[in-house]
Amino acid sequence: MKFLERLVLDQLRPLVSPTLNPLQFAYQPHVGVDDAVIYLLHRAHSHLDGGRGSVRIMVFDFSSVFNTIQTILMSDELFRMVVSSYIVSWITGYLSHRLQFARLGSSHLDTVVSGVGAPQGTVLSPFLFTLYTSDYQYSSRTCHLQKYSNDSAVVTKGQEWDYRTLIADFVEWSQANHLPLNVDKTKELVIDSKKRMTPVEPIKIHGREVAPMGQYKYLGVHLNSRLDCKDNSRMDCKDNSRLDCKDNSRLDCKDNSRAAYKKDMSRLFLLRALRSFNVCLRSFIKI
């Protein structure tokens, strides 16, 4: 089935590429997580250039987005992109009338038919989700919306009215497309170039306030409320074994280093464990 999905994907991608969201960084050739992080940081630093004003970043989180995709809306989006009716019909059948049941040993529950959502762990579903959300795009000189799959971020240069209007429109669009927002995991980061952290009026989503945070982990990178790092060019370390950097109270270079250190150590532990079982060295090269 995955081979068949790859064939469909190879036919589908060229058809929809002219209408794809240019600020959707997921599941695109030669584009990835690093591009999304670099673009966000570049826009933020560009807004802060000159040491004036502040930047607000709102990072949205959806709840079970793959399970809420509407087949009819997906078909309408594909027709809007001028996709062949044969491919649209195949994808509609791919998303519709899926049989599901739970089994434990020799016992299983009754089979139910699902016509909502996309099957997870497949080749085609992630790309279909990017198409499902591609109709909402926004980018201006002072404010933009960028996406990485279901991780969406709004970045603005202190333009309060544009910022709040864009967030309200995005929340309304999410509801209309059956993409429920997880307000508890939706976070805001306020960056003040003057380091005075002027209090800002919090954003409300569904009547609940989104409190600004001092730091946030966006796509694996730790961001803080100032985006600065003292003596970052020298990266002085007290002890290389601990990866502790001097004066890291303002940028999370220490946090990023510790995260990378922890991740590498977990992988090295796996290699050491395999080595203790006298695993062939060629297998380590492949790993």
PDB file of C-alpha atoms in Angstrom:
ATOM      1  CA  MET A   1       0.000   0.000   0.000  1.00  0.00           C
ATOM      2  CA  LYS A   2       2.839   2.417   0.757  1.00  0.00           C
ATOM      3  CA  PHE A   3       4.319   1.812  -2.697  1.00  0.00           C
ATOM      4  CA  LEU A   4       0.956   2.722  -4.207  1.00  0.00           C
ATOM      5  CA  GLU A   5       0.769   5.843  -2.036  1.00  0.00           C
ATOM      6  CA  ARG A   6       4.203   6.920  -3.244  1.00  0.00           C
ATOM      7  CA  LEU A   7       3.033   6.571  -6.839  1.00  0.00           C
ATOM      8  CA  VAL A   8      -0.007   8.742  -6.106  1.00  0.00           C
ATOM      9  CA  LEU A   9       2.168  11.262  -4.265  1.00  0.00           C
ATOM     10  CA  ASP A  10       4.540  11.504  -7.245  1.00  0.00           C
ATOM     11  CA  GLN A  11       1.558  12.338  -9.447  1.00  0.00           C
ATOM     12  CA  LEU A  12      -0.049  14.703  -6.955  1.00  0.00           C
ATOM     13  CA  ARG A  13       2.910  16.850  -5.902  1.00  0.00           C
ATOM     14  CA  PRO A  14       3.611  18.481  -9.314  1.00  0.00           C
ATOM     15  CA  LEU A  15      -0.078  19.299  -9.751  1.00  0.00           C
ATOM     16  CA  VAL A  16      -0.427  21.189  -6.465  1.00  0.00           C
ATOM     17  CA  SER A  17       3.056  22.720  -6.169  1.00  0.00           C
ATOM     18  CA  PRO A  18       2.063  26.075  -7.776  1.00  0.00           C
ATOM     19  CA  THR A  19      -0.635  26.637  -5.126  1.00  0.00           C
ATOM     20  CA  LEU A  20       1.197  25.372  -2.040  1.00  0.00           C
ATOM     21  CA  ASN A  21       1.765  27.693   0.881  1.00  0.00           C
ATOM     22  CA  PRO A  22       5.344  29.023   0.519  1.00  0.00           C
ATOM     23  CA  LEU A  23       5.568  29.262   4.326  1.00  0.00           C
ATOM     24  CA  GLN A  24       4.693  25.588   4.857  1.00  0.00           C
ATOM     25  CA  PHE A  25       8.073  23.992   5.607  1.00  0.00           C
ATOM     26  CA  ALA A  26       6.940  20.397   6.160  1.00  0.00           C
ATOM     27  CA  TYR A  27       7.007  17.568   3.616  1.00  0.00           C
ATOM     28  CA  GLN A  28       8.579  19.710   0.914  1.00  0.00           C
ATOM     29  CA  PRO A  29      11.668  18.714  -1.091  1.00  0.00           C
ATOM     30  CA  HIS A  30      14.916  20.302   0.128  1.00  0.00           C
ATOM     31  CA  VAL A  31      13.079  22.075   2.980  1.00  0.00           C
ATOM     32  CA  GLY A  32      12.939  21.031   6.618  1.00  0.00           C
ATOM     33  CA  VAL A  33      12.884  21.975  10.288  1.00  0.00           C
ATOM     34  CA  ASP A  34      16.050  24.077  10.091  1.00  0.00           C
ATOM     35  CA  ASP A  35      14.531  26.255   7.380  1.00  0.00           C
ATOM     36  CA  ALA A  36      11.444  26.897   9.518  1.00  0.00           C
ATOM     37  CA  VAL A  37      13.521  27.863  12.570  1.00  0.00           C
ATOM     38  CA  ILE A  38      15.928  30.031  10.549  1.00  0.00           C
ATOM     39  CA  TYR A  39      13.055  31.863   8.842  1.00  0.00           C
ATOM     40  CA  LEU A  40      11.335  32.589  12.157  1.00  0.00           C
ATOM     41  CA  LEU A  41      14.550  33.851  13.746  1.00  0.00           C
ATOM     42  CA  HIS A  42      15.434  35.917  10.678  1.00  0.00           C
ATOM     43  CA  ARG A  43      12.070  37.680  10.676  1.00  0.00           C
ATOM     44  CA  ALA A  44      12.257  38.256  14.431  1.00  0.00           C
ATOM     45  CA  HIS A  45      15.772  39.719  14.260  1.00  0.00           C
ATOM     46  CA  SER A  46      14.802  41.836  11.244  1.00  0.00           C
ATOM     47  CA  HIS A  47      11.903  43.307  13.224  1.00  0.00           C
ATOM     48  CA  LEU A  48      14.236  44.010  16.157  1.00  0.00           C
ATOM     49  CA  ASP A  49      16.968  45.523  13.977  1.00  0.00           C
ATOM     50  CA  GLY A  50      17.913  48.902  15.372  1.00  0.00           C
ATOM     51  CA  GLY A  51      17.045  48.088  18.965  1.00  0.00           C
ATOM     52  CA  ARG A  52      13.502  49.403  18.831  1.00  0.00           C
ATOM     53  CA  GLY A  53      10.135  47.858  19.540  1.00  0.00           C
ATOM     54  CA  SER A  54       9.230  44.291  20.383  1.00  0.00           C
ATOM     55  CA  VAL A  55       8.259  41.053  18.671  1.00  0.00           C
ATOM     56  CA  ARG A  56       5.406  38.746  19.635  1.00  0.00           C
ATOM     57  CA  ILE A  57       5.340  35.099  18.589  1.00  0.00           C
ATOM     58  CA  MET A  58       2.232  32.956  19.006  1.00  0.00           C
ATOM     59  CA  VAL A  59       2.744  29.208  18.506  1.00  0.00           C
ATOM     60  CA  PHE A  60      -0.476  27.244  17.979  1.00  0.00           C
ATOM     61  CA  ASP A  61      -1.077  23.600  18.815  1.00  0.00           C
ATOM     62  CA  PHE A  62      -3.885  21.521  17.322  1.00  0.00           C
ATOM     63  CA  SER A  63      -5.603  18.559  18.954  1.00  0.00           C
ATOM     64  CA  SER A  64      -5.554  15.300  16.970  1.00  0.00           C
ATOM     65  CA  VAL A  65      -5.554  17.106  13.642  1.00  0.00           C
ATOM     66  CA  PHE A  66      -5.135  13.971  11.523  1.00  0.00           C
ATOM     67  CA  ASN A  67      -8.310  12.558  13.080  1.00  0.00           C
ATOM     68  CA  THR A  68     -10.461  15.581  12.229  1.00  0.00           C
ATOM     69  CA  ILE A  69      -9.797  16.041   8.500  1.00  0.00           C
ATOM     70  CA  GLN A  70     -13.113  16.278   6.653  1.00  0.00           C
ATOM     71  CA  THR A  71     -13.192  14.305   3.405  1.00  0.00           C
ATOM     72  CA  ILE A  72     -15.569  16.735   1.684  1.00  0.00           C
ATOM     73  CA  LEU A  73     -13.415  19.744   2.564  1.00  0.00           C
ATOM     74  CA  MET A  74     -10.333  17.843   1.419  1.00  0.00           C
ATOM     75  CA  SER A  75     -11.967  17.145  -1.958  1.00  0.00           C
ATOM     76  CA  ASP A  76     -12.990  20.780  -2.344  1.00  0.00           C
ATOM     77  CA  GLU A  77      -9.421  21.877  -1.613  1.00  0.00           C
ATOM     78  CA  LEU A  78      -8.025  19.486  -4.239  1.00  0.00           C
ATOM     79  CA  PHE A  79     -10.515  20.724  -6.845  1.00  0.00           C
ATOM     80  CA  ARG A  80      -9.489  24.288  -5.993  1.00  0.00           C
ATOM     81  CA  MET A  81      -5.927  23.294  -6.823  1.00  0.00           C
ATOM     82  CA  VAL A  82      -7.126  21.979 -10.210  1.00  0.00           C
ATOM     83  CA  VAL A  83      -6.245  18.367  -9.427  1.00  0.00           C
ATOM     84  CA  SER A  84      -7.527  15.721 -11.824  1.00  0.00           C
ATOM     85  CA  SER A  85     -10.973  14.368 -10.908  1.00  0.00           C
ATOM     86  CA  TYR A  86      -9.590  10.825 -11.090  1.00  0.00           C
ATOM     87  CA  ILE A  87      -6.965  11.553  -8.440  1.00  0.00           C
ATOM     88  CA  VAL A  88      -9.515  13.388  -6.274  1.00  0.00           C
ATOM     89  CA  SER A  89     -11.863  10.402  -6.526  1.00  0.00           C
ATOM     90  CA  TRP A  90      -9.051   8.018  -5.530  1.00  0.00           C
ATOM     91  CA  ILE A  91      -8.058  10.166  -2.519  1.00  0.00           C
ATOM     92  CA  THR A  92     -11.702  10.496  -1.460  1.00  0.00           C
ATOM     93  CA  GLY A  93     -12.011   6.724  -1.470  1.00  0.00           C
ATOM     94  CA  TYR A  94      -8.692   6.455   0.346  1.00  0.00           C
ATOM     95  CA  LEU A  95     -10.030   8.644   3.191  1.00  0.00           C
ATOM     96  CA  SER A  96     -13.573   7.230   3.300  1.00  0.00           C
ATOM     97  CA  HIS A  97     -15.179   4.073   4.689  1.00  0.00           C
ATOM     98  CA  ARG A  98     -12.215   2.781   6.677  1.00  0.00           C
ATOM     99  CA  LEU A  99     -13.015  -0.200   8.878  1.00  0.00           C
ATOM    100  CA  GLN A 100     -11.733  -0.031  12.441  1.00  0.00           C
ATOM    101  CA  PHE A 101     -11.959  -2.297  15.468  1.00  0.00           C
ATOM    102  CA  ALA A 102     -10.050  -3.054  18.666  1.00  0.00           C
ATOM    103  CA  ARG A 103      -8.736  -6.570  19.302  1.00  0.00           C
ATOM    104  CA  LEU A 104      -7.238  -8.200  22.380  1.00  0.00           C
ATOM    105  CA  GLY A 105      -6.130 -11.768  21.876  1.00  0.00           C
ATOM    106  CA  SER A 106      -8.970 -13.672  20.241  1.00  0.00           C
ATOM    107  CA  SER A 107     -11.603 -11.100  21.242  1.00  0.00           C
ATOM    108  CA  HIS A 108     -12.431  -7.912  19.405  1.00  0.00           C
ATOM    109  CA  LEU A 109     -15.050  -5.182  19.498  1.00  0.00           C
ATOM    110  CA  ASP A 110     -17.589  -4.514  16.784  1.00  0.00           C
ATOM    111  CA  THR A 111     -16.271  -3.064  13.548  1.00  0.00           C
ATOM    112  CA  VAL A 112     -17.094   0.591  12.885  1.00  0.00           C
ATOM    113  CA  VAL A 113     -16.809   2.571   9.661  1.00  0.00           C
ATOM    114  CA  SER A 114     -14.833   5.836   9.799  1.00  0.00           C
ATOM    115  CA  GLY A 115     -15.188   8.561   7.193  1.00  0.00           C
ATOM    116  CA  VAL A 116     -13.368  11.328   9.069  1.00  0.00           C
ATOM    117  CA  GLY A 117      -9.640  11.861   9.439  1.00  0.00           C
ATOM    118  CA  ALA A 118      -6.633  10.388   7.667  1.00  0.00           C
ATOM    119  CA  PRO A 119      -4.856   7.119   8.538  1.00  0.00           C
ATOM    120  CA  GLN A 120      -1.679   7.754  10.496  1.00  0.00           C
ATOM    121  CA  GLY A 121       1.652   6.112   9.773  1.00  0.00           C
ATOM    122  CA  THR A 122       1.104   6.319   6.028  1.00  0.00           C
ATOM    123  CA  VAL A 123       3.010   8.037   3.233  1.00  0.00           C
ATOM    124  CA  LEU A 124       0.205  10.164   1.833  1.00  0.00           C
ATOM    125  CA  SER A 125      -1.596  11.471   4.933  1.00  0.00           C
ATOM    126  CA  PRO A 126       1.032  14.032   6.095  1.00  0.00           C
ATOM    127  CA  PHE A 127       1.155  15.631   2.667  1.00  0.00           C
ATOM    128  CA  LEU A 128      -2.637  15.669   2.446  1.00  0.00           C
ATOM    129  CA  PHE A 129      -2.736  17.587   5.728  1.00  0.00           C
ATOM    130  CA  THR A 130      -0.491  20.311   4.299  1.00  0.00           C
ATOM    131  CA  LEU A 131      -2.908  20.594   1.354  1.00  0.00           C
ATOM    132  CA  TYR A 132      -5.882  20.667   3.725  1.00  0.00           C
ATOM    133  CA  THR A 133      -4.444  23.722   5.489  1.00  0.00           C
ATOM    134  CA  SER A 134      -2.856  25.459   2.504  1.00  0.00           C
ATOM    135  CA  ASP A 135      -5.756  27.808   1.793  1.00  0.00           C
ATOM    136  CA  TYR A 136      -4.993  29.948   4.853  1.00  0.00           C
ATOM    137  CA  GLN A 137      -1.891  32.030   4.163  1.00  0.00           C
ATOM    138  CA  TYR A 138      -0.738  35.393   5.431  1.00  0.00           C
ATOM    139  CA  SER A 139       2.509  37.328   5.063  1.00  0.00           C
ATOM    140  CA  SER A 140       3.085  41.077   5.250  1.00  0.00           C
ATOM    141  CA  ARG A 141       5.988  43.355   6.050  1.00  0.00           C
ATOM    142  CA  THR A 142       5.235  43.341   9.775  1.00  0.00           C
ATOM    143  CA  CYS A 143       3.333  40.095  10.392  1.00  0.00           C
ATOM    144  CA  HIS A 144       3.285  36.578   8.961  1.00  0.00           C
ATOM    145  CA  LEU A 145       1.999  33.054   9.596  1.00  0.00           C
ATOM    146  CA  GLN A 146       4.360  30.131   9.046  1.00  0.00           C
ATOM    147  CA  LYS A 147       3.672  26.423   9.385  1.00  0.00           C
ATOM    148  CA  TYR A 148       5.498  23.179   9.933  1.00  0.00           C
ATOM    149  CA  SER A 149       2.856  20.482   9.555  1.00  0.00           C
ATOM    150  CA  ASN A 150       0.473  21.151  12.460  1.00  0.00           C
ATOM    151  CA  ASP A 151       2.867  23.554  14.242  1.00  0.00           C
ATOM    152  CA  SER A 152       1.822  27.066  13.221  1.00  0.00           C
ATOM    153  CA  ALA A 153       3.444  30.293  14.407  1.00  0.00           C
ATOM    154  CA  VAL A 154       2.425  33.937  14.024  1.00  0.00           C
ATOM    155  CA  VAL A 155       5.239  36.505  14.206  1.00  0.00           C
ATOM    156  CA  THR A 156       4.605  40.238  14.370  1.00  0.00           C
ATOM    157  CA  LYS A 157       6.588  43.440  14.855  1.00  0.00           C
ATOM    158  CA  GLY A 158       4.592  45.084  17.594  1.00  0.00           C
ATOM    159  CA  GLN A 159       1.607  45.696  15.321  1.00  0.00           C
ATOM    160  CA  GLU A 160      -1.091  44.991  17.857  1.00  0.00           C
ATOM    161  CA  TRP A 161      -4.111  45.357  15.568  1.00  0.00           C
ATOM    162  CA  ASP A 162      -2.688  43.159  12.758  1.00  0.00           C
ATOM    163  CA  TYR A 163      -1.522  40.590  15.286  1.00  0.00           C
ATOM    164  CA  ARG A 164      -4.854  40.238  17.041  1.00  0.00           C
ATOM    165  CA  THR A 165      -6.832  40.291  13.788  1.00  0.00           C
ATOM    166  CA  LEU A 166      -4.670  37.568  12.252  1.00  0.00           C
ATOM    167  CA  ILE A 167      -4.991  35.367  15.342  1.00  0.00           C
ATOM    168  CA  ALA A 168      -8.768  35.848  15.470  1.00  0.00           C
ATOM    169  CA  ASP A 169      -9.078  34.988  11.763  1.00  0.00           C
ATOM    170  CA  PHE A 170      -6.855  31.939  12.136  1.00  0.00           C
ATOM    171  CA  VAL A 171      -8.873  30.662  15.112  1.00  0.00           C
ATOM    172  CA  GLU A 172     -12.109  31.181  13.177  1.00  0.00           C
ATOM    173  CA  TRP A 173     -10.675  29.391  10.134  1.00  0.00           C
ATOM    174  CA  SER A 174      -9.542  26.480  12.329  1.00  0.00           C
ATOM    175  CA  GLN A 175     -13.049  26.052  13.718  1.00  0.00           C
ATOM    176  CA  ALA A 176     -14.613  26.192  10.240  1.00  0.00           C
ATOM    177  CA  ASN A 177     -12.236  23.469   9.052  1.00  0.00           C
ATOM    178  CA  HIS A 178     -12.766  21.236  12.118  1.00  0.00           C
ATOM    179  CA  LEU A 179      -9.222  21.708  13.408  1.00  0.00           C
ATOM    180  CA  PRO A 180      -9.612  22.134  17.188  1.00  0.00           C
ATOM    181  CA  LEU A 181      -6.940  24.217  18.893  1.00  0.00           C
ATOM    182  CA  ASN A 182      -5.362  23.026  22.124  1.00  0.00           C
ATOM    183  CA  VAL A 183      -5.345  26.289  24.085  1.00  0.00           C
ATOM    184  CA  ASP A 184      -3.350  24.746  26.940  1.00  0.00           C
ATOM    185  CA  LYS A 185      -0.427  24.026  24.594  1.00  0.00           C
ATOM    186  CA  THR A 186      -0.758  27.234  22.585  1.00  0.00           C
ATOM    187  CA  LYS A 187       1.988  29.559  23.824  1.00  0.00           C
ATOM    188  CA  GLU A 188       3.147  33.135  23.263  1.00  0.00           C
ATOM    189  CA  LEU A 189       6.696  34.477  23.430  1.00  0.00           C
ATOM    190  CA  VAL A 190       7.245  38.251  23.782  1.00  0.00           C
ATOM    191  CA  ILE A 191      10.709  39.519  22.774  1.00  0.00           C
ATOM    192  CA  ASP A 192      11.668  43.030  23.908  1.00  0.00           C
ATOM    193  CA  SER A 193      14.810  44.529  22.360  1.00  0.00           C
ATOM    194  CA  LYS A 194      15.042  47.179  25.104  1.00  0.00           C
ATOM    195  CA  LYS A 195      15.026  44.476  27.785  1.00  0.00           C
ATOM    196  CA  ARG A 196      12.315  46.239  29.721  1.00  0.00           C
ATOM    197  CA  MET A 197       9.573  43.634  29.084  1.00  0.00           C
ATOM    198  CA  THR A 198       6.684  46.090  29.009  1.00  0.00           C
ATOM    199  CA  PRO A 199       3.496  44.292  30.094  1.00  0.00           C
ATOM    200  CA  VAL A 200       1.260  43.406  27.152  1.00  0.00           C
ATOM    201  CA  GLU A 201      -2.412  42.600  27.097  1.00  0.00           C
ATOM    202  CA  PRO A 202      -2.750  38.809  26.794  1.00  0.00           C
ATOM    203  CA  ILE A 203      -4.444  37.187  23.824  1.00  0.00           C
ATOM    204  CA  LYS A 204      -7.696  35.315  24.458  1.00  0.00           C
ATOM    205  CA  ILE A 205      -8.666  32.175  22.512  1.00  0.00           C
ATOM    206  CA  HIS A 206     -12.119  30.729  23.161  1.00  0.00           C
ATOM    207  CA  GLY A 207     -12.372  33.022  26.188  1.00  0.00           C
ATOM    208  CA  ARG A 208      -9.124  31.729  27.742  1.00  0.00           C
ATOM    209  CA  GLU A 209      -5.972  33.798  28.108  1.00  0.00           C
ATOM    210  CA  VAL A 210      -2.695  32.714  26.528  1.00  0.00           C
ATOM    211  CA  ALA A 211      -0.109  33.899  29.031  1.00  0.00           C
ATOM    212  CA  PRO A 212       3.291  35.032  27.643  1.00  0.00           C
ATOM    213  CA  MET A 213       6.192  32.728  28.462  1.00  0.00           C
ATOM    214  CA  GLY A 214       9.833  33.491  29.193  1.00  0.00           C
ATOM    215  CA  GLN A 215      11.048  30.695  26.947  1.00  0.00           C
ATOM    216  CA  TYR A 216       9.674  28.151  24.501  1.00  0.00           C
ATOM    217  CA  LYS A 217      10.971  25.118  22.643  1.00  0.00           C
ATOM    218  CA  TYR A 218      10.051  25.592  18.992  1.00  0.00           C
ATOM    219  CA  LEU A 219      10.759  22.599  16.729  1.00  0.00           C
ATOM    220  CA  GLY A 220      13.528  21.415  19.022  1.00  0.00           C
ATOM    221  CA  VAL A 221      15.221  24.822  19.494  1.00  0.00           C
ATOM    222  CA  HIS A 222      15.026  26.664  22.816  1.00  0.00           C
ATOM    223  CA  LEU A 223      13.988  30.298  22.364  1.00  0.00           C
ATOM    224  CA  ASN A 224      13.861  32.868  25.145  1.00  0.00           C
ATOM    225  CA  SER A 225      12.341  36.307  25.527  1.00  0.00           C
ATOM    226  CA  ARG A 226      15.401  38.243  24.322  1.00  0.00           C
ATOM    227  CA  LEU A 227      17.070  36.162  21.613  1.00  0.00           C
ATOM    228  CA  ASP A 228      20.503  37.306  22.764  1.00  0.00           C
ATOM    229  CA  CYS A 229      23.584  35.567  24.096  1.00  0.00           C
ATOM    230  CA  LYS A 230      26.474  37.225  25.881  1.00  0.00           C
ATOM    231  CA  ASP A 231      29.859  36.267  24.459  1.00  0.00           C
ATOM    232  CA  ASN A 232      28.144  33.874  22.056  1.00  0.00           C
ATOM    233  CA  SER A 233      30.975  34.289  19.545  1.00  0.00           C
ATOM    234  CA  ARG A 234      33.448  32.828  22.030  1.00  0.00           C
ATOM    235  CA  MET A 235      31.196  30.132  23.526  1.00  0.00           C
ATOM    236  CA  ASP A 236      33.411  29.882  26.613  1.00  0.00           C
ATOM    237  CA  CYS A 237      32.772  26.685  28.532  1.00  0.00           C
ATOM    238  CA  LYS A 238      33.692  25.991  32.132  1.00  0.00           C
ATOM    239  CA  ASP A 239      33.857  22.270  31.624  1.00  0.00           C
ATOM    240  CA  ASN A 240      33.525  20.565  28.252  1.00  0.00           C
ATOM    241  CA  SER A 241      32.181  17.459  29.892  1.00  0.00           C
ATOM    242  CA  ARG A 242      29.268  19.427  31.323  1.00  0.00           C
ATOM    243  CA  LEU A 243      28.767  21.786  28.345  1.00  0.00           C
ATOM    244  CA  ASP A 244      28.053  24.696  30.734  1.00  0.00           C
ATOM    245  CA  CYS A 245      28.433  28.100  29.021  1.00  0.00           C
ATOM    246  CA  LYS A 246      29.337  31.313  30.833  1.00  0.00           C
ATOM    247  CA  ASP A 247      26.515  33.744  31.452  1.00  0.00           C
ATOM    248  CA  ASN A 248      23.699  31.890  29.765  1.00  0.00           C
ATOM    249  CA  SER A 249      20.962  33.546  31.801  1.00  0.00           C
ATOM    250  CA  ARG A 250      19.603  35.343  28.758  1.00  0.00           C
ATOM    251  CA  LEU A 251      19.748  32.968  25.794  1.00  0.00           C
ATOM    252  CA  ASP A 252      19.202  29.258  26.143  1.00  0.00           C
ATOM    253  CA  CYS A 253      22.495  28.266  24.546  1.00  0.00           C
ATOM    254  CA  LYS A 254      23.014  26.222  27.699  1.00  0.00           C
ATOM    255  CA  ASP A 255      19.612  24.623  27.292  1.00  0.00           C
ATOM    256  CA  ASN A 256      20.229  23.870  23.632  1.00  0.00           C
ATOM    257  CA  SER A 257      23.649  22.432  24.444  1.00  0.00           C
ATOM    258  CA  ARG A 258      22.230  20.305  27.237  1.00  0.00           C
ATOM    259  CA  ALA A 259      19.423  19.062  24.987  1.00  0.00           C
ATOM    260  CA  ALA A 260      21.925  18.067  22.300  1.00  0.00           C
ATOM    261  CA  TYR A 261      24.217  16.553  24.936  1.00  0.00           C
ATOM    262  CA  LYS A 262      21.380  14.500  26.440  1.00  0.00           C
ATOM    263  CA  LYS A 263      20.270  13.269  23.028  1.00  0.00           C
ATOM    264  CA  ASP A 264      23.807  12.290  22.003  1.00  0.00           C
ATOM    265  CA  MET A 265      24.486  10.548  25.303  1.00  0.00           C
ATOM    266  CA  SER A 266      21.338   8.425  24.946  1.00  0.00           C
ATOM    267  CA  ARG A 267      22.516   7.284  21.524  1.00  0.00           C
ATOM    268  CA  LEU A 268      26.031   6.627  22.761  1.00  0.00           C
ATOM    269  CA  PHE A 269      24.568   4.520  25.562  1.00  0.00           C
ATOM    270  CA  LEU A 270      22.805   2.395  22.956  1.00  0.00           C
ATOM    271  CA  LEU A 271      26.065   1.942  21.026  1.00  0.00           C
ATOM    272  CA  ARG A 272      27.949   1.010  24.202  1.00  0.00           C
ATOM    273  CA  ALA A 273      25.246  -1.492  25.110  1.00  0.00           C
ATOM    274  CA  LEU A 274      25.463  -3.089  21.672  1.00  0.00           C
ATOM    275  CA  ARG A 275      29.256  -3.142  21.882  1.00  0.00           C
ATOM    276  CA  SER A 276      29.068  -5.039  25.174  1.00  0.00           C
ATOM    277  CA  PHE A 277      27.280  -7.836  23.291  1.00  0.00           C
ATOM    278  CA  ASN A 278      30.181  -8.057  20.802  1.00  0.00           C
ATOM    279  CA  VAL A 279      28.149  -6.724  17.889  1.00  0.00           C
ATOM    280  CA  CYS A 280      30.056  -6.593  14.613  1.00  0.00           C
ATOM    281  CA  LEU A 281      31.801  -3.237  14.093  1.00  0.00           C
ATOM    282  CA  ARG A 282      30.372  -2.961  10.588  1.00  0.00           C
ATOM    283  CA  SER A 283      26.926  -2.722  12.129  1.00  0.00           C
ATOM    284  CA  PHE A 284      28.035   0.358  14.054  1.00  0.00           C
ATOM    285  CA  ILE A 285      29.107   2.047  10.826  1.00  0.00           C
ATOM    286  CA  LYS A 286      25.649   1.423   9.363  1.00  0.00           C
ATOM    287  CA  ILE A 287      24.017   2.884  12.482  1.00  0.00           C
TER     288      ILE A 287
END
